[in-house]
PDB file of C-alpha atoms and ligand atoms in Angstrom:
ATOM      1  CA  MET A 273     103.991  75.119-163.861  1.00 95.00           C
ATOM      2  CA  ILE A 274     101.250  72.790-164.984  1.00 98.00           C
ATOM      3  CA  LYS A 275     101.038  69.624-163.115  1.00 98.00           C
ATOM      4  CA  VAL A 276     100.351  66.620-165.779  1.00 98.00           C
ATOM      5  CA  GLY A 277      98.251  63.545-164.697  1.00 98.00           C
ATOM      6  CA  VAL A 278      99.108  60.484-166.975  1.00 98.00           C
ATOM      7  CA  PHE A 279      96.270  57.958-167.687  1.00 98.00           C
ATOM      8  CA  GLY A 280      97.792  55.027-169.469  1.00 96.00           C
ATOM      9  CA  ALA A 281     101.304  55.723-168.112  1.00 95.00           C
ATOM     10  CA  SER A 282     102.227  51.804-168.315  1.00 94.00           C
ATOM     11  CA  GLY A 283     101.781  51.870-172.084  1.00 95.00           C
ATOM     12  CA  ARG A 284     103.394  52.313-174.651  1.00 95.00           C
ATOM     13  CA  VAL A 285     102.844  56.018-175.314  1.00 97.00           C
ATOM     14  CA  GLY A 286     102.123  56.527-171.531  1.00 97.00           C
ATOM     15  CA  LYS A 287     105.683  56.115-170.869  1.00 96.00           C
ATOM     16  CA  LEU A 288     106.936  57.950-173.499  1.00 97.00           C
ATOM     17  CA  LEU A 289     105.095  60.725-172.108  1.00 97.00           C
ATOM     18  CA  ILE A 290     106.273  60.429-168.269  1.00 97.00           C
ATOM     19  CA  GLU A 291     110.347  60.561-170.076  1.00 96.00           C
ATOM     20  CA  ASP A 292     108.855  63.893-172.649  1.00 97.00           C
ATOM     21  CA  LEU A 293     107.156  65.818-169.427  1.00 97.00           C
ATOM     22  CA  LYS A 294     111.212  65.470-167.981  1.00 95.00           C
ATOM     23  CA  ALA A 295     112.475  67.472-170.824  1.00 95.00           C
ATOM     24  CA  THR A 296     109.369  69.609-171.311  1.00 96.00           C
ATOM     25  CA  GLU A 297     109.655  73.385-169.530  1.00 95.00           C
ATOM     26  CA  GLY A 298     106.445  74.634-167.652  1.00 96.00           C
ATOM     27  CA  MET A 299     104.945  70.934-167.325  1.00 98.00           C
ATOM     28  CA  SER A 300     105.667  67.924-165.020  1.00 97.00           C
ATOM     29  CA  LEU A 301     104.141  65.238-163.790  1.00 98.00           C
ATOM     30  CA  SER A 302     101.850  64.907-160.607  1.00 98.00           C
ATOM     31  CA  SER A 303     100.072  61.648-160.275  1.00 97.00           C
ATOM     32  CA  VAL A 304      99.660  58.552-162.482  1.00 97.00           C
ATOM     33  CA  PHE A 305      96.597  56.578-162.662  1.00 96.00           C
ATOM     34  CA  VAL A 306      97.677  52.216-162.571  1.00 92.00           C
ATOM     35  CA  ARG A 307      95.113  49.513-162.024  1.00 90.00           C
ATOM     36  CA  ASN A 308      98.446  47.288-160.823  1.00 85.00           C
ATOM     37  CA  GLU A 309     101.780  48.038-159.595  1.00 82.00           C
ATOM     38  CA  LEU A 310     103.982  50.069-162.071  1.00 86.00           C
ATOM     39  CA  ASP A 311     106.703  48.191-163.703  1.00 86.00           C
ATOM     40  CA  PHE A 312     109.002  51.290-163.888  1.00 90.00           C
ATOM     41  CA  ALA A 313     110.677  53.377-161.439  1.00 91.00           C
ATOM     42  CA  ILE A 314     109.066  57.044-160.905  1.00 93.00           C
ATOM     43  CA  ASP A 315     109.568  59.894-159.404  1.00 93.00           C
ATOM     44  CA  PRO A 316     108.670  59.664-155.514  1.00 94.00           C
ATOM     45  CA  SER A 317     107.177  63.121-155.676  1.00 95.00           C
ATOM     46  CA  VAL A 318     104.538  62.010-158.256  1.00 97.00           C
ATOM     47  CA  LEU A 319     100.861  60.692-157.191  1.00 97.00           C
ATOM     48  CA  VAL A 320     101.070  56.595-157.600  1.00 96.00           C
ATOM     49  CA  THR A 321      96.791  55.679-157.445  1.00 96.00           C
ATOM     50  CA  SER A 322      94.819  53.333-158.406  1.00 95.00           C
ATOM     51  CA  ASP A 323      91.721  55.893-157.272  1.00 96.00           C
ATOM     52  CA  MET A 324      90.326  57.810-159.901  1.00 96.00           C
ATOM     53  CA  ARG A 325      89.317  60.780-157.854  1.00 97.00           C
ATOM     54  CA  SER A 326      92.865  61.355-156.468  1.00 97.00           C
ATOM     55  CA  PHE A 327      94.545  60.599-159.683  1.00 98.00           C
ATOM     56  CA  LEU A 328      91.996  63.565-161.216  1.00 98.00           C
ATOM     57  CA  LEU A 329      92.481  66.113-158.203  1.00 97.00           C
ATOM     58  CA  GLY A 330      96.366  65.330-158.363  1.00 97.00           C
ATOM     59  CA  CYS A 331      96.594  67.240-161.675  1.00 98.00           C
ATOM     60  CA  ASP A 332      95.946  70.436-163.671  1.00 98.00           C
ATOM     61  CA  LEU A 333      95.595  68.552-166.615  1.00 98.00           C
ATOM     62  CA  VAL A 334      94.865  64.965-167.826  1.00 98.00           C
ATOM     63  CA  ILE A 335      96.758  62.844-170.613  1.00 98.00           C
ATOM     64  CA  ASP A 336      95.238  59.724-171.923  1.00 98.00           C
ATOM     65  CA  PHE A 337      96.347  57.382-174.107  1.00 98.00           C
ATOM     66  CA  SER A 338      94.456  53.963-172.823  1.00 97.00           C
ATOM     67  CA  LEU A 339      91.652  51.650-174.115  1.00 97.00           C
ATOM     68  CA  PRO A 340      88.012  52.716-174.964  1.00 97.00           C
ATOM     69  CA  GLU A 341      86.517  50.732-171.819  1.00 97.00           C
ATOM     70  CA  ALA A 342      89.561  52.485-169.550  1.00 97.00           C
ATOM     71  CA  CYS A 343      89.217  55.916-171.505  1.00 98.00           C
ATOM     72  CA  GLU A 344      85.382  55.386-170.710  1.00 98.00           C
ATOM     73  CA  ALA A 345      85.545  55.429-166.879  1.00 97.00           C
ATOM     74  CA  LEU A 346      87.805  58.162-166.876  1.00 98.00           C
ATOM     75  CA  LEU A 347      85.613  60.358-168.837  1.00 98.00           C
ATOM     76  CA  GLU A 348      82.203  59.640-166.321  1.00 97.00           C
ATOM     77  CA  GLU A 349      84.975  60.409-163.297  1.00 97.00           C
ATOM     78  CA  ALA A 350      86.045  63.695-165.373  1.00 97.00           C
ATOM     79  CA  ILE A 351      82.072  64.558-165.236  1.00 97.00           C
ATOM     80  CA  LYS A 352      82.017  64.617-161.816  1.00 96.00           C
ATOM     81  CA  HIS A 353      85.556  65.912-160.886  1.00 96.00           C
ATOM     82  CA  PRO A 354      86.593  68.460-164.078  1.00 97.00           C
ATOM     83  CA  LYS A 355      89.857  68.909-165.511  1.00 97.00           C
ATOM     84  CA  PRO A 356      91.746  69.712-168.621  1.00 98.00           C
ATOM     85  CA  LEU A 357      91.720  66.768-171.060  1.00 98.00           C
ATOM     86  CA  VAL A 358      93.501  65.745-173.524  1.00 98.00           C
ATOM     87  CA  VAL A 359      91.834  62.102-175.455  1.00 98.00           C
ATOM     88  CA  GLY A 360      94.344  60.667-177.691  1.00 98.00           C
ATOM     89  CA  THR A 361      93.143  56.889-177.219  1.00 97.00           C
ATOM     90  CA  THR A 362      91.319  55.445-180.407  1.00 95.00           C
ATOM     91  CA  GLY A 363      88.073  53.342-181.477  1.00 94.00           C
ATOM     92  CA  LEU A 364      86.017  55.051-178.814  1.00 97.00           C
ATOM     93  CA  SER A 365      82.162  53.724-179.265  1.00 97.00           C
ATOM     94  CA  ALA A 366      79.128  56.152-180.121  1.00 96.00           C
ATOM     95  CA  HIS A 367      77.916  55.985-176.239  1.00 97.00           C
ATOM     96  CA  GLN A 368      82.209  56.908-175.282  1.00 98.00           C
ATOM     97  CA  LEU A 369      81.837  59.926-178.127  1.00 97.00           C
ATOM     98  CA  ASN A 370      78.935  60.969-176.383  1.00 98.00           C
ATOM     99  CA  LEU A 371      80.877  61.092-172.918  1.00 98.00           C
ATOM    100  CA  LEU A 372      83.664  62.839-174.554  1.00 97.00           C
ATOM    101  CA  LYS A 373      80.974  65.505-175.412  1.00 98.00           C
ATOM    102  CA  GLN A 374      79.452  65.471-172.410  1.00 98.00           C
ATOM    103  CA  ALA A 375      82.546  65.731-170.543  1.00 98.00           C
ATOM    104  CA  SER A 376      83.082  68.790-172.396  1.00 98.00           C
ATOM    105  CA  ASP A 377      80.344  70.947-170.905  1.00 98.00           C
ATOM    106  CA  ASN A 378      82.148  71.825-167.900  1.00 96.00           C
ATOM    107  CA  MET A 379      85.959  71.525-169.177  1.00 98.00           C
ATOM    108  CA  PRO A 380      88.353  71.789-172.123  1.00 98.00           C
ATOM    109  CA  VAL A 381      88.665  68.307-173.856  1.00 98.00           C
ATOM    110  CA  LEU A 382      90.531  67.824-176.886  1.00 98.00           C
ATOM    111  CA  TYR A 383      90.331  64.408-178.839  1.00 98.00           C
ATOM    112  CA  ALA A 384      92.405  63.806-181.826  1.00 97.00           C
ATOM    113  CA  THR A 385      92.523  60.254-183.002  1.00 94.00           C
ATOM    114  CA  ASN A 386      96.633  61.539-184.254  1.00 95.00           C
ATOM    115  CA  MET A 387      98.331  64.041-182.508  1.00 96.00           C
ATOM    116  CA  SER A 388     101.130  64.774-185.154  1.00 96.00           C
ATOM    117  CA  LEU A 389     101.451  68.210-187.008  1.00 95.00           C
ATOM    118  CA  GLY A 390     101.769  66.240-190.301  1.00 95.00           C
ATOM    119  CA  VAL A 391      98.804  64.269-189.895  1.00 97.00           C
ATOM    120  CA  ALA A 392      96.576  66.979-188.529  1.00 95.00           C
ATOM    121  CA  LEU A 393      97.405  69.063-192.235  1.00 96.00           C
ATOM    122  CA  LEU A 394      96.978  65.535-194.254  1.00 97.00           C
ATOM    123  CA  SER A 395      93.550  65.807-193.172  1.00 97.00           C
ATOM    124  CA  LYS A 396      93.271  69.282-194.339  1.00 96.00           C
ATOM    125  CA  LEU A 397      94.778  68.099-197.736  1.00 98.00           C
ATOM    126  CA  VAL A 398      92.201  65.158-198.000  1.00 98.00           C
ATOM    127  CA  HIS A 399      89.395  67.497-197.880  1.00 98.00           C
ATOM    128  CA  MET A 400      90.251  69.839-200.438  1.00 98.00           C
ATOM    129  CA  ALA A 401      91.338  67.125-202.580  1.00 98.00           C
ATOM    130  CA  SER A 402      88.455  65.495-202.245  1.00 98.00           C
ATOM    131  CA  ALA A 403      86.002  68.415-202.988  1.00 98.00           C
ATOM    132  CA  ARG A 404      88.290  69.316-206.457  1.00 98.00           C
ATOM    133  CA  LEU A 405      89.266  65.300-207.557  1.00 98.00           C
ATOM    134  CA  GLU A 406      85.147  65.131-208.769  1.00 95.00           C
ATOM    135  CA  GLY A 407      84.777  61.945-209.981  1.00 96.00           C
ATOM    136  CA  PHE A 408      88.209  60.259-208.379  1.00 98.00           C
ATOM    137  CA  ASP A 409      87.993  57.124-206.462  1.00 98.00           C
ATOM    138  CA  ILE A 410      88.631  57.566-202.650  1.00 98.00           C
ATOM    139  CA  GLU A 411      90.603  54.214-201.649  1.00 98.00           C
ATOM    140  CA  ILE A 412      92.832  54.402-197.920  1.00 98.00           C
ATOM    141  CA  VAL A 413      95.065  52.350-196.598  1.00 98.00           C
ATOM    142  CA  GLU A 414      96.436  52.203-193.030  1.00 98.00           C
ATOM    143  CA  MET A 415      99.384  49.839-191.317  1.00 98.00           C
ATOM    144  CA  HIS A 416     100.135  49.672-187.776  1.00 98.00           C
ATOM    145  CA  HIS A 417     102.686  47.366-185.693  1.00 98.00           C
ATOM    146  CA  ARG A 418     101.077  44.070-184.827  1.00 98.00           C
ATOM    147  CA  HIS A 419      99.747  45.094-180.951  1.00 97.00           C
ATOM    148  CA  LYS A 420      97.196  47.469-182.365  1.00 96.00           C
ATOM    149  CA  LYS A 421      93.457  46.539-180.904  1.00 94.00           C
ATOM    150  CA  ASP A 422      91.216  48.522-182.804  1.00 95.00           C
ATOM    151  CA  ALA A 423      90.364  48.892-186.984  1.00 97.00           C
ATOM    152  CA  PRO A 424      90.476  50.691-188.811  1.00 97.00           C
ATOM    153  CA  SER A 425      92.645  52.469-187.061  1.00 97.00           C
ATOM    154  CA  GLY A 426      91.076  55.865-185.426  1.00 96.00           C
ATOM    155  CA  THR A 427      93.322  58.391-187.553  1.00 97.00           C
ATOM    156  CA  ALA A 428      92.456  56.212-190.941  1.00 98.00           C
ATOM    157  CA  LEU A 429      88.760  57.124-189.877  1.00 97.00           C
ATOM    158  CA  THR A 430      89.246  60.851-189.490  1.00 97.00           C
ATOM    159  CA  LEU A 431      91.077  60.911-192.705  1.00 98.00           C
ATOM    160  CA  ALA A 432      87.771  59.137-193.902  1.00 98.00           C
ATOM    161  CA  GLN A 433      85.694  61.899-192.868  1.00 98.00           C
ATOM    162  CA  SER A 434      87.852  64.435-194.176  1.00 98.00           C
ATOM    163  CA  ALA A 435      87.013  62.649-197.530  1.00 98.00           C
ATOM    164  CA  ALA A 436      83.330  62.103-197.160  1.00 98.00           C
ATOM    165  CA  ALA A 437      82.843  65.928-195.530  1.00 98.00           C
ATOM    166  CA  GLY A 438      85.273  66.928-199.136  1.00 98.00           C
ATOM    167  CA  ARG A 439      82.089  65.355-200.933  1.00 98.00           C
ATOM    168  CA  GLY A 440      79.467  66.309-198.984  1.00 98.00           C
ATOM    169  CA  LEU A 441      78.461  62.228-198.151  1.00 98.00           C
ATOM    170  CA  ASP A 442      78.173  60.455-195.251  1.00 98.00           C
ATOM    171  CA  LEU A 443      80.764  58.434-194.137  1.00 98.00           C
ATOM    172  CA  ASP A 444      78.715  55.562-192.580  1.00 97.00           C
ATOM    173  CA  SER A 445      76.636  55.286-195.464  1.00 97.00           C
ATOM    174  CA  VAL A 446      79.953  55.234-198.146  1.00 98.00           C
ATOM    175  CA  ARG A 447      82.165  52.995-195.880  1.00 98.00           C
ATOM    176  CA  VAL A 448      83.807  50.057-197.112  1.00 97.00           C
ATOM    177  CA  SER A 449      86.421  48.438-194.846  1.00 95.00           C
ATOM    178  CA  GLY A 450      86.913  44.839-196.653  1.00 93.00           C
ATOM    179  CA  ARG A 451      86.266  43.305-199.765  1.00 96.00           C
ATOM    180  CA  ASP A 452      86.231  39.229-200.140  1.00 97.00           C
ATOM    181  CA  GLY A 453      84.584  37.285-202.963  1.00 98.00           C
ATOM    182  CA  ASN A 454      81.957  38.461-205.771  1.00 97.00           C
ATOM    183  CA  ILE A 455      80.997  41.899-204.492  1.00 96.00           C
ATOM    184  CA  GLY A 456      80.860  43.474-207.965  1.00 97.00           C
ATOM    185  CA  ALA A 457      82.072  46.418-208.961  1.00 97.00           C
ATOM    186  CA  ARG A 458      83.337  49.090-207.257  1.00 97.00           C
ATOM    187  CA  THR A 459      80.522  51.877-206.472  1.00 97.00           C
ATOM    188  CA  LYS A 460      81.539  55.234-207.902  1.00 95.00           C
ATOM    189  CA  GLU A 461      80.731  57.006-204.064  1.00 97.00           C
ATOM    190  CA  GLU A 462      82.201  54.666-202.086  1.00 98.00           C
ATOM    191  CA  ILE A 463      85.629  55.210-199.889  1.00 98.00           C
ATOM    192  CA  SER A 464      86.693  52.238-198.736  1.00 98.00           C
ATOM    193  CA  VAL A 465      89.572  52.294-195.663  1.00 98.00           C
ATOM    194  CA  MET A 466      91.554  48.722-195.094  1.00 98.00           C
ATOM    195  CA  ALA A 467      94.025  47.885-192.631  1.00 98.00           C
ATOM    196  CA  LEU A 468      97.265  45.763-192.626  1.00 98.00           C
ATOM    197  CA  ARG A 469      98.883  44.545-189.148  1.00 98.00           C
ATOM    198  CA  GLY A 470     102.556  44.164-188.879  1.00 98.00           C
ATOM    199  CA  GLY A 471     106.190  44.167-187.284  1.00 98.00           C
ATOM    200  CA  ASP A 472     106.685  47.435-185.500  1.00 97.00           C
ATOM    201  CA  ILE A 473     105.390  49.875-187.752  1.00 98.00           C
ATOM    202  CA  VAL A 474     105.009  52.941-185.859  1.00 97.00           C
ATOM    203  CA  GLY A 475     101.652  54.131-188.391  1.00 97.00           C
ATOM    204  CA  ARG A 476     101.743  55.011-191.765  1.00 98.00           C
ATOM    205  CA  HIS A 477      98.226  56.016-193.774  1.00 98.00           C
ATOM    206  CA  THR A 478      97.618  57.011-197.460  1.00 98.00           C
ATOM    207  CA  VAL A 479      94.844  58.576-199.048  1.00 98.00           C
ATOM    208  CA  GLY A 480      94.623  57.448-203.198  1.00 98.00           C
ATOM    209  CA  PHE A 481      92.405  59.340-205.596  1.00 98.00           C
ATOM    210  CA  TYR A 482      92.462  57.130-208.543  1.00 98.00           C
ATOM    211  CA  ASN A 483      91.013  57.960-212.071  1.00 98.00           C
ATOM    212  CA  ASP A 484      91.373  56.883-215.409  1.00 98.00           C
ATOM    213  CA  GLY A 485      94.899  57.921-216.424  1.00 98.00           C
ATOM    214  CA  GLU A 486      96.116  59.343-213.353  1.00 98.00           C
ATOM    215  CA  PHE A 487      96.288  59.110-209.479  1.00 98.00           C
ATOM    216  CA  ILE A 488      97.480  61.061-206.575  1.00 98.00           C
ATOM    217  CA  GLU A 489      98.696  59.389-203.339  1.00 98.00           C
ATOM    218  CA  LEU A 490      98.592  61.580-200.182  1.00 98.00           C
ATOM    219  CA  ASN A 491     101.160  59.227-197.368  1.00 98.00           C
ATOM    220  CA  HIS A 492     101.582  60.411-194.093  1.00 98.00           C
ATOM    221  CA  THR A 493     104.338  57.529-192.228  1.00 98.00           C
ATOM    222  CA  ALA A 494     104.803  58.131-188.457  1.00 97.00           C
ATOM    223  CA  THR A 495     108.229  56.958-187.416  1.00 97.00           C
ATOM    224  CA  SER A 496     108.608  57.913-183.669  1.00 97.00           C
ATOM    225  CA  ARG A 497     105.623  57.562-181.081  1.00 96.00           C
ATOM    226  CA  ASN A 498     107.292  60.379-179.763  1.00 96.00           C
ATOM    227  CA  THR A 499     105.541  62.246-182.390  1.00 96.00           C
ATOM    228  CA  PHE A 500     102.251  61.408-180.459  1.00 97.00           C
ATOM    229  CA  SER A 501     103.694  62.119-177.239  1.00 97.00           C
ATOM    230  CA  LYS A 502     105.165  65.513-177.671  1.00 97.00           C
ATOM    231  CA  GLY A 503     102.008  66.616-179.685  1.00 97.00           C
ATOM    232  CA  ALA A 504     100.125  65.722-176.778  1.00 98.00           C
ATOM    233  CA  LEU A 505     101.993  68.090-174.551  1.00 98.00           C
ATOM    234  CA  ARG A 506     101.957  70.618-177.084  1.00 97.00           C
ATOM    235  CA  ALA A 507      97.948  70.412-176.984  1.00 97.00           C
ATOM    236  CA  GLY A 508      97.952  70.206-173.245  1.00 98.00           C
ATOM    237  CA  SER A 509      99.855  73.513-172.908  1.00 97.00           C
ATOM    238  CA  TRP A 510      97.716  75.137-175.639  1.00 97.00           C
ATOM    239  CA  LEU A 511      94.341  73.029-173.899  1.00 98.00           C
ATOM    240  CA  VAL A 512      94.252  74.396-170.202  1.00 98.00           C
ATOM    241  CA  LYS A 513      94.064  77.809-171.202  1.00 98.00           C
ATOM    242  CA  GLN A 514      90.442  77.601-172.928  1.00 98.00           C
ATOM    243  CA  PRO A 515      87.512  77.544-171.648  1.00 98.00           C
ATOM    244  CA  SER A 516      85.339  74.562-171.756  1.00 98.00           C
ATOM    245  CA  GLY A 517      84.708  73.191-174.956  1.00 98.00           C
ATOM    246  CA  LEU A 518      85.629  69.898-177.394  1.00 98.00           C
ATOM    247  CA  TYR A 519      88.223  70.408-179.507  1.00 98.00           C
ATOM    248  CA  SER A 520      90.200  68.747-182.048  1.00 96.00           C
ATOM    249  CA  ILE A 521      94.295  68.947-183.260  1.00 95.00           C
ATOM    250  CA  ALA A 522      92.885  71.516-185.584  1.00 93.00           C
ATOM    251  CA  ASP A 523      92.040  74.249-183.730  1.00 95.00           C
ATOM    252  CA  CYS A 524      95.217  73.675-181.695  1.00 94.00           C
ATOM    253  CA  LEU A 525      97.633  73.971-184.065  1.00 92.00           C
ATOM    254  CA  GLU A 526      95.317  76.117-186.250  1.00 88.00           C
ATOM    255  CA  LEU A 527      95.057  75.048-189.520  1.00 87.00           C
TER     256      LEU A 527
HETATM  257  P1  NAD B 620      99.386  50.072-174.933  1.00 55.72           P
HETATM  258  O1  NAD B 620      98.172  48.854-175.172  1.00 55.72           O
HETATM  259  O2  NAD B 620     100.763  50.122-174.712  1.00 55.72           O
HETATM  260  O3  NAD B 620      98.982  51.340-173.411  1.00 55.72           O
HETATM  261  C1  NAD B 620      97.521  50.888-173.121  1.00 55.72           C
HETATM  262  C2  NAD B 620      97.511  51.630-171.836  1.00 55.72           C
HETATM  263  O4  NAD B 620      96.394  51.349-171.104  1.00 55.72           O
HETATM  264  C3  NAD B 620      98.660  50.587-170.600  1.00 55.72           C
HETATM  265  O5  NAD B 620      98.980  51.732-169.857  1.00 55.72           O
HETATM  266  C4  NAD B 620      96.979  49.940-169.709  1.00 55.72           C
HETATM  267  O6  NAD B 620      97.625  49.669-168.358  1.00 55.72           O
HETATM  268  C5  NAD B 620      96.408  51.051-170.004  1.00 55.72           C
HETATM  269  N1  NAD B 620      94.640  50.363-169.454  1.00 55.72           N
HETATM  270  C6  NAD B 620      93.909  49.333-170.357  1.00 55.72           C
HETATM  271  N2  NAD B 620      92.763  49.040-169.940  1.00 55.72           N
HETATM  272  C7  NAD B 620      93.069  49.998-168.556  1.00 55.72           C
HETATM  273  C8  NAD B 620      92.175  50.145-167.640  1.00 55.72           C
HETATM  274  N3  NAD B 620      90.350  49.475-167.483  1.00 55.72           N
HETATM  275  N4  NAD B 620      91.893  51.006-166.564  1.00 55.72           N
HETATM  276  C9  NAD B 620      92.915  52.246-166.753  1.00 55.72           C
HETATM  277  N5  NAD B 620      94.200  51.501-167.334  1.00 55.72           N
HETATM  278  C10 NAD B 620      94.247  51.151-168.172  1.00 55.72           C
HETATM  279  O7  NAD B 620      98.106  51.178-176.369  1.00 55.72           O
HETATM  280  P2  NAD B 620      99.340  52.455-176.780  1.00 55.72           P
HETATM  281  O8  NAD B 620      99.918  51.798-178.151  1.00 55.72           O
HETATM  282  O9  NAD B 620     100.051  52.814-175.830  1.00 55.72           O
HETATM  283  O10 NAD B 620      97.821  53.094-177.248  1.00 55.72           O
HETATM  284  C11 NAD B 620      97.134  53.825-176.236  1.00 55.72           C
HETATM  285  C12 NAD B 620      96.119  54.393-176.737  1.00 55.72           C
HETATM  286  O11 NAD B 620      96.052  55.322-177.667  1.00 55.72           O
HETATM  287  C13 NAD B 620      95.323  53.258-178.250  1.00 55.72           C
HETATM  288  O12 NAD B 620      93.832  53.557-178.489  1.00 55.72           O
HETATM  289  C14 NAD B 620      95.850  53.832-179.297  1.00 55.72           C
HETATM  290  O13 NAD B 620      94.919  52.911-180.835  1.00 55.72           O
HETATM  291  C15 NAD B 620      96.221  55.178-179.164  1.00 55.72           C
HETATM  292  N6  NAD B 620      97.107  56.234-180.212  1.00 55.72           N
HETATM  293  C16 NAD B 620      96.631  57.151-180.119  1.00 55.72           C
HETATM  294  C17 NAD B 620      97.571  58.458-181.187  1.00 55.72           C
HETATM  295  C18 NAD B 620      97.446  59.346-181.351  1.00 55.72           C
HETATM  296  O14 NAD B 620      98.046  60.515-182.128  1.00 55.72           O
HETATM  297  N7  NAD B 620      95.950  60.370-180.687  1.00 55.72           N
HETATM  298  C19 NAD B 620      99.122  57.702-181.015  1.00 55.72           C
HETATM  299  C20 NAD B 620      99.357  56.227-181.074  1.00 55.72           C
HETATM  300  C21 NAD B 620      98.303  55.739-180.273  1.00 55.72           C
END
C-alpha cells in the first residue's frame, strides 16, 4: 500500500485527490499539510499537520497541487527529507524549476503542468505538426475559470514549448503573450499564447496552425478536474518505482 501525502489538500484539485484516493487500489491517504484547520472532515487515521517535516515523514509519496511559493517551501524541505514527488503546481519561476531539478538528484520527481493523457498526446501532436507544417503561423489560445491565478496556463506554455521545439526555436525569443495597439504585422516565427478567463471552465487549449488557404486547429477540453487528480495518482503509482530523476508525464505514459 502506497501511503500518499497531499500538499494543497484544501484546494480544488487537492480535495478531489482525497476523494479519488478512497477508490484507488494500492494507495491510501496518510498525511495532509495544512496552513490552517481543514474545512472538511477527514479520516482520523490521517495525519493533519502544519509541520512540513512530519508531513513528509508520514508518507511514501507526495502529490502537490498548491501555489508556486508553497511548492518552493515543499521542495526546500523535501531536499532534506527526500520522497517521491508528483508536482502539478503551475506558474513556477526559473528559481523554483531549478529547485525541482536539484530535488530530483536524490528522489524521483515528476513535474507535469497537465496530468491528463489527452494533453500529453496533444503535446506530441503539436511537436509533429509544428515540424511538418512549414510556414504555418502558430497561435495558442487557452481558457480557464475565473479563479486561476497564473497566465498563460502552464499547459499552454508546455504546448508552446513543443511547438517551438518542433521548429528548433527558442520559445523565450519568439513568444508573444498579448497584442494591443499599432504593433505591426505578425512576424513569421512568433508563437502567440493568449489567455482567456471566465466562469467555471476547467481548461481548454487550442493550438492553431494557420496558412493561406487552410488551417488546422488541435483542441483539448478538460470537462472535469478529476482528469487531473486521477492522472496525478496514476503518475504517483508509477513514480514510486522509479530511480531518482526528473520525469515528465510523457515518461509515465510511455508516449
Ligand atoms: P486552489 O487555489 O484551489 O488550491 C491551492 C491550494 O494550495 C490550497 O489548498 C491552499 O491552501 C494551498 N496553499 C496556498 N498557499 C500555500 C502555502 N503557502 N503553503 C501551503 N499550502 C498553500 O488551486 P487549484 O485549482 O487546486 O490548483 C492548484 C495548482 O495546480 C495551481 O497551480 C493550478 O494551476 C495547478 N493545476 C495543475 C493541473 C495539472 O494537471 N498539473 C491541473 C489543475 C490545476
